[in-house]
PDB file of C-alpha atoms in Angstrom:
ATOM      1  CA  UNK A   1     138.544 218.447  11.198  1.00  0.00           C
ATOM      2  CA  UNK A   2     136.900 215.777  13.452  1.00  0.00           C
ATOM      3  CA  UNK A   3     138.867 214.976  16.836  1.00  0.00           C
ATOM      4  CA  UNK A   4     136.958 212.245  17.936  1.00  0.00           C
ATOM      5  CA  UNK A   5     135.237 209.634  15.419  1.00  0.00           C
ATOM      6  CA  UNK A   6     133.280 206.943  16.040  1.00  0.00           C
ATOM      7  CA  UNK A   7     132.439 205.020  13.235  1.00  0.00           C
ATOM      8  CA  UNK A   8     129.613 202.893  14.727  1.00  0.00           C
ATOM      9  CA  UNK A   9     126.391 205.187  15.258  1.00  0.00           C
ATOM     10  CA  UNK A  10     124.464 201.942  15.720  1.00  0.00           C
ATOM     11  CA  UNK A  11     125.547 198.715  17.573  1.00  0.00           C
ATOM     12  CA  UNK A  12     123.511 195.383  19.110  1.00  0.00           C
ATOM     13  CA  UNK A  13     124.713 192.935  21.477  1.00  0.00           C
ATOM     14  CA  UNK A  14     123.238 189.834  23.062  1.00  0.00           C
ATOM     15  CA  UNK A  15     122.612 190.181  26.694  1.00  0.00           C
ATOM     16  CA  UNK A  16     125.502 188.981  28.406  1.00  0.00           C
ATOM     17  CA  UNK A  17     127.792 189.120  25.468  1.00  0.00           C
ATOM     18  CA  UNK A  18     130.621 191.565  25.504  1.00  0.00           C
ATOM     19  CA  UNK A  19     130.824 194.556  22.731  1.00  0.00           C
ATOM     20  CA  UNK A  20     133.034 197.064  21.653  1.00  0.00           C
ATOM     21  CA  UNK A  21     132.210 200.670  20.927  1.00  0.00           C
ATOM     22  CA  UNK A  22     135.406 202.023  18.692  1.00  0.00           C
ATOM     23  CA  UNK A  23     136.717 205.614  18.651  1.00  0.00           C
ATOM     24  CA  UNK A  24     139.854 207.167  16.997  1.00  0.00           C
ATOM     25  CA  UNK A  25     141.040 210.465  18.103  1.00  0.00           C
ATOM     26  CA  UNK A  26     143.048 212.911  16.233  1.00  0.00           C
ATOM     27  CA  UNK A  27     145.257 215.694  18.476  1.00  0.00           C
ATOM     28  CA  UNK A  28     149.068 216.891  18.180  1.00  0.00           C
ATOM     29  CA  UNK A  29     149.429 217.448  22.295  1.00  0.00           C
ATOM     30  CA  UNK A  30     151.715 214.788  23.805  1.00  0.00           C
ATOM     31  CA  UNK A  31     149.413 215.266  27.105  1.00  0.00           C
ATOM     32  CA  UNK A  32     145.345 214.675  26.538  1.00  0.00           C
ATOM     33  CA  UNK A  33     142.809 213.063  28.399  1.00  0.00           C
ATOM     34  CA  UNK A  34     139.965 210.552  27.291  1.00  0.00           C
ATOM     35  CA  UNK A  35     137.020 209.903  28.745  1.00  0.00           C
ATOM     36  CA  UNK A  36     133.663 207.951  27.831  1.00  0.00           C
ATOM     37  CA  UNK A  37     130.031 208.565  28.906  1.00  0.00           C
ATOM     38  CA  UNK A  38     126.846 206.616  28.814  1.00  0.00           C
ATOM     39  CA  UNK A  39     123.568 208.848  28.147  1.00  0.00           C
ATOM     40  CA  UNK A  40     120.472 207.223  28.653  1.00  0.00           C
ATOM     41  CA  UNK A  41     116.984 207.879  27.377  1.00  0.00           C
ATOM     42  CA  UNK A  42     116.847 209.690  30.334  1.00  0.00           C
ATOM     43  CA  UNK A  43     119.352 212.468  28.963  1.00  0.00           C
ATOM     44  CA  UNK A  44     121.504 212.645  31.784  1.00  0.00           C
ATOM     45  CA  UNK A  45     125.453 212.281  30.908  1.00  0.00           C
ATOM     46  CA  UNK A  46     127.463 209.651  33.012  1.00  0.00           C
ATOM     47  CA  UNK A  47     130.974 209.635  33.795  1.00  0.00           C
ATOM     48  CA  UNK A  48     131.910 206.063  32.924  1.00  0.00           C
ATOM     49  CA  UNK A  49     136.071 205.834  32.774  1.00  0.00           C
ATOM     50  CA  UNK A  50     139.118 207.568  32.156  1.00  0.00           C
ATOM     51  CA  UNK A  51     142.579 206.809  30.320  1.00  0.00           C
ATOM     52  CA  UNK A  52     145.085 209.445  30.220  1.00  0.00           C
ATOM     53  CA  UNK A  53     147.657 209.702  27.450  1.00  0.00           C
ATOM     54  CA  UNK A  54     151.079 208.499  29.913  1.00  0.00           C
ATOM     55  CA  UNK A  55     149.301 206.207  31.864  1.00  0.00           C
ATOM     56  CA  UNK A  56     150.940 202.394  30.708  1.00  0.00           C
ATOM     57  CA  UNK A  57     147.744 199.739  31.577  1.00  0.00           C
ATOM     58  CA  UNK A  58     144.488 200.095  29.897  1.00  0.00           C
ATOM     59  CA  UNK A  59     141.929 201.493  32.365  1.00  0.00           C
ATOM     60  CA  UNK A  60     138.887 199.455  33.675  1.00  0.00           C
ATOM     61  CA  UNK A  61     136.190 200.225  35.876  1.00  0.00           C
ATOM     62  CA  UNK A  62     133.967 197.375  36.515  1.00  0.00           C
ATOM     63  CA  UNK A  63     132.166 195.901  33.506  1.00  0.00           C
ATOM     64  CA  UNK A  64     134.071 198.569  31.403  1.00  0.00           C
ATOM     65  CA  UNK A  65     137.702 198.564  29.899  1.00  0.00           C
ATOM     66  CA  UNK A  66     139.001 201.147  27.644  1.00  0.00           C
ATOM     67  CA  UNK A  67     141.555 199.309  24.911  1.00  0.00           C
ATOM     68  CA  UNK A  68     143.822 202.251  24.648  1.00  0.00           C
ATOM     69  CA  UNK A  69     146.224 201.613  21.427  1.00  0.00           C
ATOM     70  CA  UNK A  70     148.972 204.788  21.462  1.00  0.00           C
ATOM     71  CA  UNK A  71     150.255 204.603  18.210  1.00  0.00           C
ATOM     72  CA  UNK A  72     146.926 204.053  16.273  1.00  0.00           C
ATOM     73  CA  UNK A  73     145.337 206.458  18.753  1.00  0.00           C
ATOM     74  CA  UNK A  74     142.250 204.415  19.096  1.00  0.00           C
ATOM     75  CA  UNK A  75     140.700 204.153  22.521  1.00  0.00           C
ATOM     76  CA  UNK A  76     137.579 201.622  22.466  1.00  0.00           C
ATOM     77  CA  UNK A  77     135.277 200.950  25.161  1.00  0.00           C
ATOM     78  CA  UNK A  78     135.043 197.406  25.913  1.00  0.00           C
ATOM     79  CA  UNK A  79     131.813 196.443  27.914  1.00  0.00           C
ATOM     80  CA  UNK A  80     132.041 192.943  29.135  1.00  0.00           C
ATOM     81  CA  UNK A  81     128.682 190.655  29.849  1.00  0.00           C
ATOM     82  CA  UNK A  82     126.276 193.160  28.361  1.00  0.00           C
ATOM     83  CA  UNK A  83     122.468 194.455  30.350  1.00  0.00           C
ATOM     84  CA  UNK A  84     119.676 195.637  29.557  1.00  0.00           C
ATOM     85  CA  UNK A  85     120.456 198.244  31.366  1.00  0.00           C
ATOM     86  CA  UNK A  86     123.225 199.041  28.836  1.00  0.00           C
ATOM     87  CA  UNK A  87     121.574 200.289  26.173  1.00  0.00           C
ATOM     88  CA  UNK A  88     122.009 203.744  26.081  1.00  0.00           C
ATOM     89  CA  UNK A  89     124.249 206.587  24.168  1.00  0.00           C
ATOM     90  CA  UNK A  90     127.787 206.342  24.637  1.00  0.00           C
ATOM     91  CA  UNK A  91     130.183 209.262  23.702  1.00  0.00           C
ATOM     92  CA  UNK A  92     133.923 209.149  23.262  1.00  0.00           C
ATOM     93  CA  UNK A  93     135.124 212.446  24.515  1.00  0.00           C
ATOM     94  CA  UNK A  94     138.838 213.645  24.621  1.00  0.00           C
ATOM     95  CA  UNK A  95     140.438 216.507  26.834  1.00  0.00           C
ATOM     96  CA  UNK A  96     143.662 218.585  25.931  1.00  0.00           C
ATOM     97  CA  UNK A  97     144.507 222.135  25.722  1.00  0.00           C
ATOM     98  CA  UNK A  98     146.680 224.235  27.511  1.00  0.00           C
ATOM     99  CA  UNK A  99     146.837 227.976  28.706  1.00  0.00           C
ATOM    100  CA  UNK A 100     144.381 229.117  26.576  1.00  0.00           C
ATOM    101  CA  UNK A 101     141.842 226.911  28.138  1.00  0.00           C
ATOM    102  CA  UNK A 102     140.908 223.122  28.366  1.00  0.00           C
ATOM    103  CA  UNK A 103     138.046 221.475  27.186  1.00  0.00           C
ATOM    104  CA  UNK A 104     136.123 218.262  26.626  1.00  0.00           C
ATOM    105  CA  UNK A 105     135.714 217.416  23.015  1.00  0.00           C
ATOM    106  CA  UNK A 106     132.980 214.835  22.272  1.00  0.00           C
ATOM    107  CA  UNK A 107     132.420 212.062  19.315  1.00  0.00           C
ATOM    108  CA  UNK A 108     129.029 211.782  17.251  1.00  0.00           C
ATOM    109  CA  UNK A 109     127.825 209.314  20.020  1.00  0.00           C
ATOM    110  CA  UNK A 110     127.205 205.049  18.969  1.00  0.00           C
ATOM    111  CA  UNK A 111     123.784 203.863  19.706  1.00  0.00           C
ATOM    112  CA  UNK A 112     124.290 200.524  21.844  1.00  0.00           C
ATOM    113  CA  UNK A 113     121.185 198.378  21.959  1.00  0.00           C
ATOM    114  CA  UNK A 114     121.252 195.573  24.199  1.00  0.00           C
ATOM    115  CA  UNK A 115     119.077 192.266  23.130  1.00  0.00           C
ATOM    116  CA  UNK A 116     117.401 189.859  25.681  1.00  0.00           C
TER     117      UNK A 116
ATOM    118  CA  UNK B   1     122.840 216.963  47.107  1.00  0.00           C
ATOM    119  CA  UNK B   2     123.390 217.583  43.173  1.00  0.00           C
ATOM    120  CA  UNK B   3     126.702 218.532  42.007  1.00  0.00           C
ATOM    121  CA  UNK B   4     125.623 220.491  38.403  1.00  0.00           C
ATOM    122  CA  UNK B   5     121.977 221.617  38.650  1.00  0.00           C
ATOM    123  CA  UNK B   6     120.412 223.387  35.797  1.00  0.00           C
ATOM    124  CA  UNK B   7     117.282 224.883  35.336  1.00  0.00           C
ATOM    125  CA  UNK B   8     114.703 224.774  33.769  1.00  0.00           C
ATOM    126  CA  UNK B   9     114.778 221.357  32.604  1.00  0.00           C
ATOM    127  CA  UNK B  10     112.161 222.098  29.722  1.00  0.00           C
ATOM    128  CA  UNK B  11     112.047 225.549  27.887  1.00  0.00           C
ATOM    129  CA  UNK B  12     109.431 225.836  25.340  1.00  0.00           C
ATOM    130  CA  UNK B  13     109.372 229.475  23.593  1.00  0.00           C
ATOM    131  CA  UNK B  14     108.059 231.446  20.979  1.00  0.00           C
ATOM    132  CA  UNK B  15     110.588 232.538  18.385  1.00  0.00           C
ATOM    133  CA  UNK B  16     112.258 236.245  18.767  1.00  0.00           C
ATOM    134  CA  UNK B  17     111.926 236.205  23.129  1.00  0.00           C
ATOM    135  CA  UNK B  18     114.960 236.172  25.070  1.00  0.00           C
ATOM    136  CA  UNK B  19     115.422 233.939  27.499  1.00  0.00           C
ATOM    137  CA  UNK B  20     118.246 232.611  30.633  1.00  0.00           C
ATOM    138  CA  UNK B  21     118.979 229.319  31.405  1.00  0.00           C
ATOM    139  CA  UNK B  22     120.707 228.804  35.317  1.00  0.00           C
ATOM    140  CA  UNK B  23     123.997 226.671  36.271  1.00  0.00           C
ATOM    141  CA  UNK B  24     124.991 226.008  39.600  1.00  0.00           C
ATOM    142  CA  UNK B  25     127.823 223.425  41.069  1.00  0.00           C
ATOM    143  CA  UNK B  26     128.827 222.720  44.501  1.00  0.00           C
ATOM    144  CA  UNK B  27     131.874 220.690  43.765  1.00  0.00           C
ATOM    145  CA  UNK B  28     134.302 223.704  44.304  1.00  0.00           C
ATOM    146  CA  UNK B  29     135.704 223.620  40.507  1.00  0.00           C
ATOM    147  CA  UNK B  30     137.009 226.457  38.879  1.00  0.00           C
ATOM    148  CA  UNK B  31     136.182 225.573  35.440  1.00  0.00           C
ATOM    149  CA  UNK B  32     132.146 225.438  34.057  1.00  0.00           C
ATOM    150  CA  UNK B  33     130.655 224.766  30.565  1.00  0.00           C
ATOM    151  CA  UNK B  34     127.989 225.059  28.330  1.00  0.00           C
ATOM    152  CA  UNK B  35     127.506 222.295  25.993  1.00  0.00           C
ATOM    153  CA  UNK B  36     124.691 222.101  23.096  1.00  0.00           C
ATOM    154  CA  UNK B  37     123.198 218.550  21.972  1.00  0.00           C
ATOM    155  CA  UNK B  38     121.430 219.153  18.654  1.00  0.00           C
ATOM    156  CA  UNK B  39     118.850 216.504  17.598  1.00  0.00           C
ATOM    157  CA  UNK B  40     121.687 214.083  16.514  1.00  0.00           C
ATOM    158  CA  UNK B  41     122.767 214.265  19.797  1.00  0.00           C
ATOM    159  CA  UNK B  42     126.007 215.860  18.501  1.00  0.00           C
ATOM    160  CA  UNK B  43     127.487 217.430  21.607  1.00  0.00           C
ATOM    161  CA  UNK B  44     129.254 220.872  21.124  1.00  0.00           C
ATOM    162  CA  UNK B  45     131.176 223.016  23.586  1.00  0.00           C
ATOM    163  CA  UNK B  46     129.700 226.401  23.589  1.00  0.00           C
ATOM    164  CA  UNK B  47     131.812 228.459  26.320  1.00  0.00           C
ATOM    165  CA  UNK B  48     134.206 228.056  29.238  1.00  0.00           C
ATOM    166  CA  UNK B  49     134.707 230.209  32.122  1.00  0.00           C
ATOM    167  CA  UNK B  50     137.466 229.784  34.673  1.00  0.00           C
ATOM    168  CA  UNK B  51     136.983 231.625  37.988  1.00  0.00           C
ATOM    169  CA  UNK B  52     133.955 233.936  36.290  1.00  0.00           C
ATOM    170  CA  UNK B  53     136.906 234.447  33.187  1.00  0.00           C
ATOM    171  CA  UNK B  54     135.967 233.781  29.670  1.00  0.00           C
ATOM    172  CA  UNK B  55     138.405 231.179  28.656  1.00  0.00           C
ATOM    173  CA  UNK B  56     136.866 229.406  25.644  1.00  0.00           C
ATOM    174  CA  UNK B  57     133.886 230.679  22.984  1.00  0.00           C
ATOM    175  CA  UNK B  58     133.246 228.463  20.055  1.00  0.00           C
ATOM    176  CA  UNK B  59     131.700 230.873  17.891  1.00  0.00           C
ATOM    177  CA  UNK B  60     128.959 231.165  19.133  1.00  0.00           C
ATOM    178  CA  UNK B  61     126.161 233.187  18.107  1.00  0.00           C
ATOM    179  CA  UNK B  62     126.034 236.882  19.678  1.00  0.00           C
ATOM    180  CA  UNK B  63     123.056 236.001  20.548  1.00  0.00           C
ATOM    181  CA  UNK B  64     124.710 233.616  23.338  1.00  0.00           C
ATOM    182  CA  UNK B  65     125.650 235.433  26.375  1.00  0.00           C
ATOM    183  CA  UNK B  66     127.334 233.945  29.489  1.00  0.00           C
ATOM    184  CA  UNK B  67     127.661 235.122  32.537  1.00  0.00           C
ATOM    185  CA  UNK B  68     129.248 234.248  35.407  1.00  0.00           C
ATOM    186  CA  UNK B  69     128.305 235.989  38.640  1.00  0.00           C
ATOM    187  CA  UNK B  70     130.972 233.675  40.751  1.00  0.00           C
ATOM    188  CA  UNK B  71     133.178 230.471  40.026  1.00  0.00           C
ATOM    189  CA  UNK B  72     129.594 228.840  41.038  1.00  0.00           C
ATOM    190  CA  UNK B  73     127.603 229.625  38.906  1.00  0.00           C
ATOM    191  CA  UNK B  74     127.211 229.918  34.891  1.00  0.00           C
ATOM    192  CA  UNK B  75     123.987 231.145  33.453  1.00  0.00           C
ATOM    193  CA  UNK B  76     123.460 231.435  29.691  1.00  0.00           C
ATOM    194  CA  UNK B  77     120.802 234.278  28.295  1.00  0.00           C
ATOM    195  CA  UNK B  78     119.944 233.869  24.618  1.00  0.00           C
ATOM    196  CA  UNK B  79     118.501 236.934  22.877  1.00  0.00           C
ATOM    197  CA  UNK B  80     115.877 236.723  19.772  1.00  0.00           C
ATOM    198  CA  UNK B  81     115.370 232.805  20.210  1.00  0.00           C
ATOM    199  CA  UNK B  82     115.638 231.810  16.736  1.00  0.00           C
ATOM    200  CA  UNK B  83     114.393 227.632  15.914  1.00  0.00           C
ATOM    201  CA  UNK B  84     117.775 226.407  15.221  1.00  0.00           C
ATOM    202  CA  UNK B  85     118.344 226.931  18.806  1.00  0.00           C
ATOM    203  CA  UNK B  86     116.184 224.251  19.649  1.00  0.00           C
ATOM    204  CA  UNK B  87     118.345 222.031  21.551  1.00  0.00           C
ATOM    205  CA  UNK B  88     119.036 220.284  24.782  1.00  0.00           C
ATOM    206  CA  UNK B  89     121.670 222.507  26.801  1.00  0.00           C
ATOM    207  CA  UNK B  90     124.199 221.067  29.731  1.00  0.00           C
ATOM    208  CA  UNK B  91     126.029 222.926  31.652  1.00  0.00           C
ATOM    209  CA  UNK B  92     129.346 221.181  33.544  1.00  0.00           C
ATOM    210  CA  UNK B  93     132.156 221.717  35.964  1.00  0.00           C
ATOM    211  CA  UNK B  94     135.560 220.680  36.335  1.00  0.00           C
ATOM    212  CA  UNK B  95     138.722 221.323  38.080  1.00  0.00           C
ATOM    213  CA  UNK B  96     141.201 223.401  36.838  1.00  0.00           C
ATOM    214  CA  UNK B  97     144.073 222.268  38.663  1.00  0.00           C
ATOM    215  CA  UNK B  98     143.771 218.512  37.327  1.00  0.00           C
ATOM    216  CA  UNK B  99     143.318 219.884  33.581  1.00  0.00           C
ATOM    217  CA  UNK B 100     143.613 216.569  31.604  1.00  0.00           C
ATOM    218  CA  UNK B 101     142.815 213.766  34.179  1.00  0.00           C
ATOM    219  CA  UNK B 102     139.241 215.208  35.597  1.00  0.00           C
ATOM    220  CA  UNK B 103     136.080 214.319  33.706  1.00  0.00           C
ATOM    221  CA  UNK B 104     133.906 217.068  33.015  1.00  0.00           C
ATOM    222  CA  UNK B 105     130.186 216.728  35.687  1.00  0.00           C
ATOM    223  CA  UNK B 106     127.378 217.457  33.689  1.00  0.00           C
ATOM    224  CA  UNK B 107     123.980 218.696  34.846  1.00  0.00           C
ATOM    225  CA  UNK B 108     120.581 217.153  33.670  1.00  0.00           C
ATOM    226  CA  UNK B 109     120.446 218.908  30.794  1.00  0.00           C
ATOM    227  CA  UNK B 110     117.882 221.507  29.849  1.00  0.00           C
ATOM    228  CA  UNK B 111     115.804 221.343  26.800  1.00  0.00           C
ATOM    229  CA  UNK B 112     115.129 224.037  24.772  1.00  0.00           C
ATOM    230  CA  UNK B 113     112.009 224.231  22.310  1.00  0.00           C
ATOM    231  CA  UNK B 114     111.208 227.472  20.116  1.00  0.00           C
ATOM    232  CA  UNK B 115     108.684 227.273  18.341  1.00  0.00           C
TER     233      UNK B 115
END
């Protein structure tokens, strides 16, 4: 069963305009991480931010927010007054496990093209 | 001073040869990964290793061998290349003792053609 979804595998945005990537997650561990990454033509993966599963606020670094909903366990990246420089692969990814081991689980990725 | 390197960063292989791709991290994590992105750019977790233990395998083909000669380093050796393994490979660290809060550091990726 998919863990992570994201619906969108293809999204444009005006430069300057802000856009939101979705993703839903699916786990049964009260404690979990979730994470998203940019990946650029390039191929290299970047860290962008972080919201764990107890933590009250909604996380932002910078341009980036991540709209963490509990209950509907969505957690949607928010990027606010869109670049060029923005257009890239972004992956929702989700951490949990326990003794057995932890590991990062990643969505199918959303496409984010960014229009001048 | 790069935290996950990888190499090679391009592979290209004739079907049925074995061959190694190398892992090293200098962040001082116990925990290391090897990831597969398929041409979707579906991301998979292949292994885990904690302190040079085998912690996670996602069936993966026997084919796939880890190995981890120290908590630095992670190699991967794949026997009898086959074309479906045609793929872009990344390697990553974490810590261990910050299991849920620490983003995973990924190396640059290595891509893999058989052909």
């Amino acid at each position: 069963a998919q863990k992570i979804t994201q619906t969108q595998p293809g999204m444009f945005v005006q430069e300057k305009e802000a856009v939101t990537l979705d993703c839903t997650y699916d786990t049964s561990d009260p404690s979990y991480g979730l994470f998203w990454y940019k990946q650029p033509s390039s191929g290299e993966m970047i860290f962008l931010i972080y919201q764990g599963s107890y933590d009250q606020q909604n996380a932002t670094e910078g341009r980036y927010s991540l709209n963490f909903q509990k209950a509907r366990k969505s957690a949607n990246l928010v990027i606010s007054a869109s670049q060029l420089g923005d257009s890239a692969m972004y992956f929702c990814a989700m951490r949990e496990g326990g003794t057995g081991g932890f590991k990062t689980i990643f969505g199918a990725g959303t496409r984010l093209f960014v229009k001048a | 001073d790069t935290a996950v390197s990888q190499t090679p960063k391009y592979l290209v292989t004739q079907m049925g040869n074995d061959k190694s791709i190398k892992c090293e991290q200098n962040l001082g994590h116990d925990t290391m990964y090897w990831y597969k992105q398929d041409s979707k750019k579906f991301l998979k977790i292949m292994f885990s290793y904690n302190n040079k233990e085998l912690i996670i395998n996602e069936t993966v083909p026997n084919r796939f061998s880890p190995k981890s000669p120290d908590k630095a380093h992670l190699n991967l050796h794949i026997n009898s290349l086959e074309l479906g393994d045609s793929a872009v490979y990344f390697c990553a660290s974490s810590p261990f003792d910050r299991p849920r809060n620490t983003e995973a550091f990924f190396g640059q990726g290595t891509r893999l053609t058989v052909v």
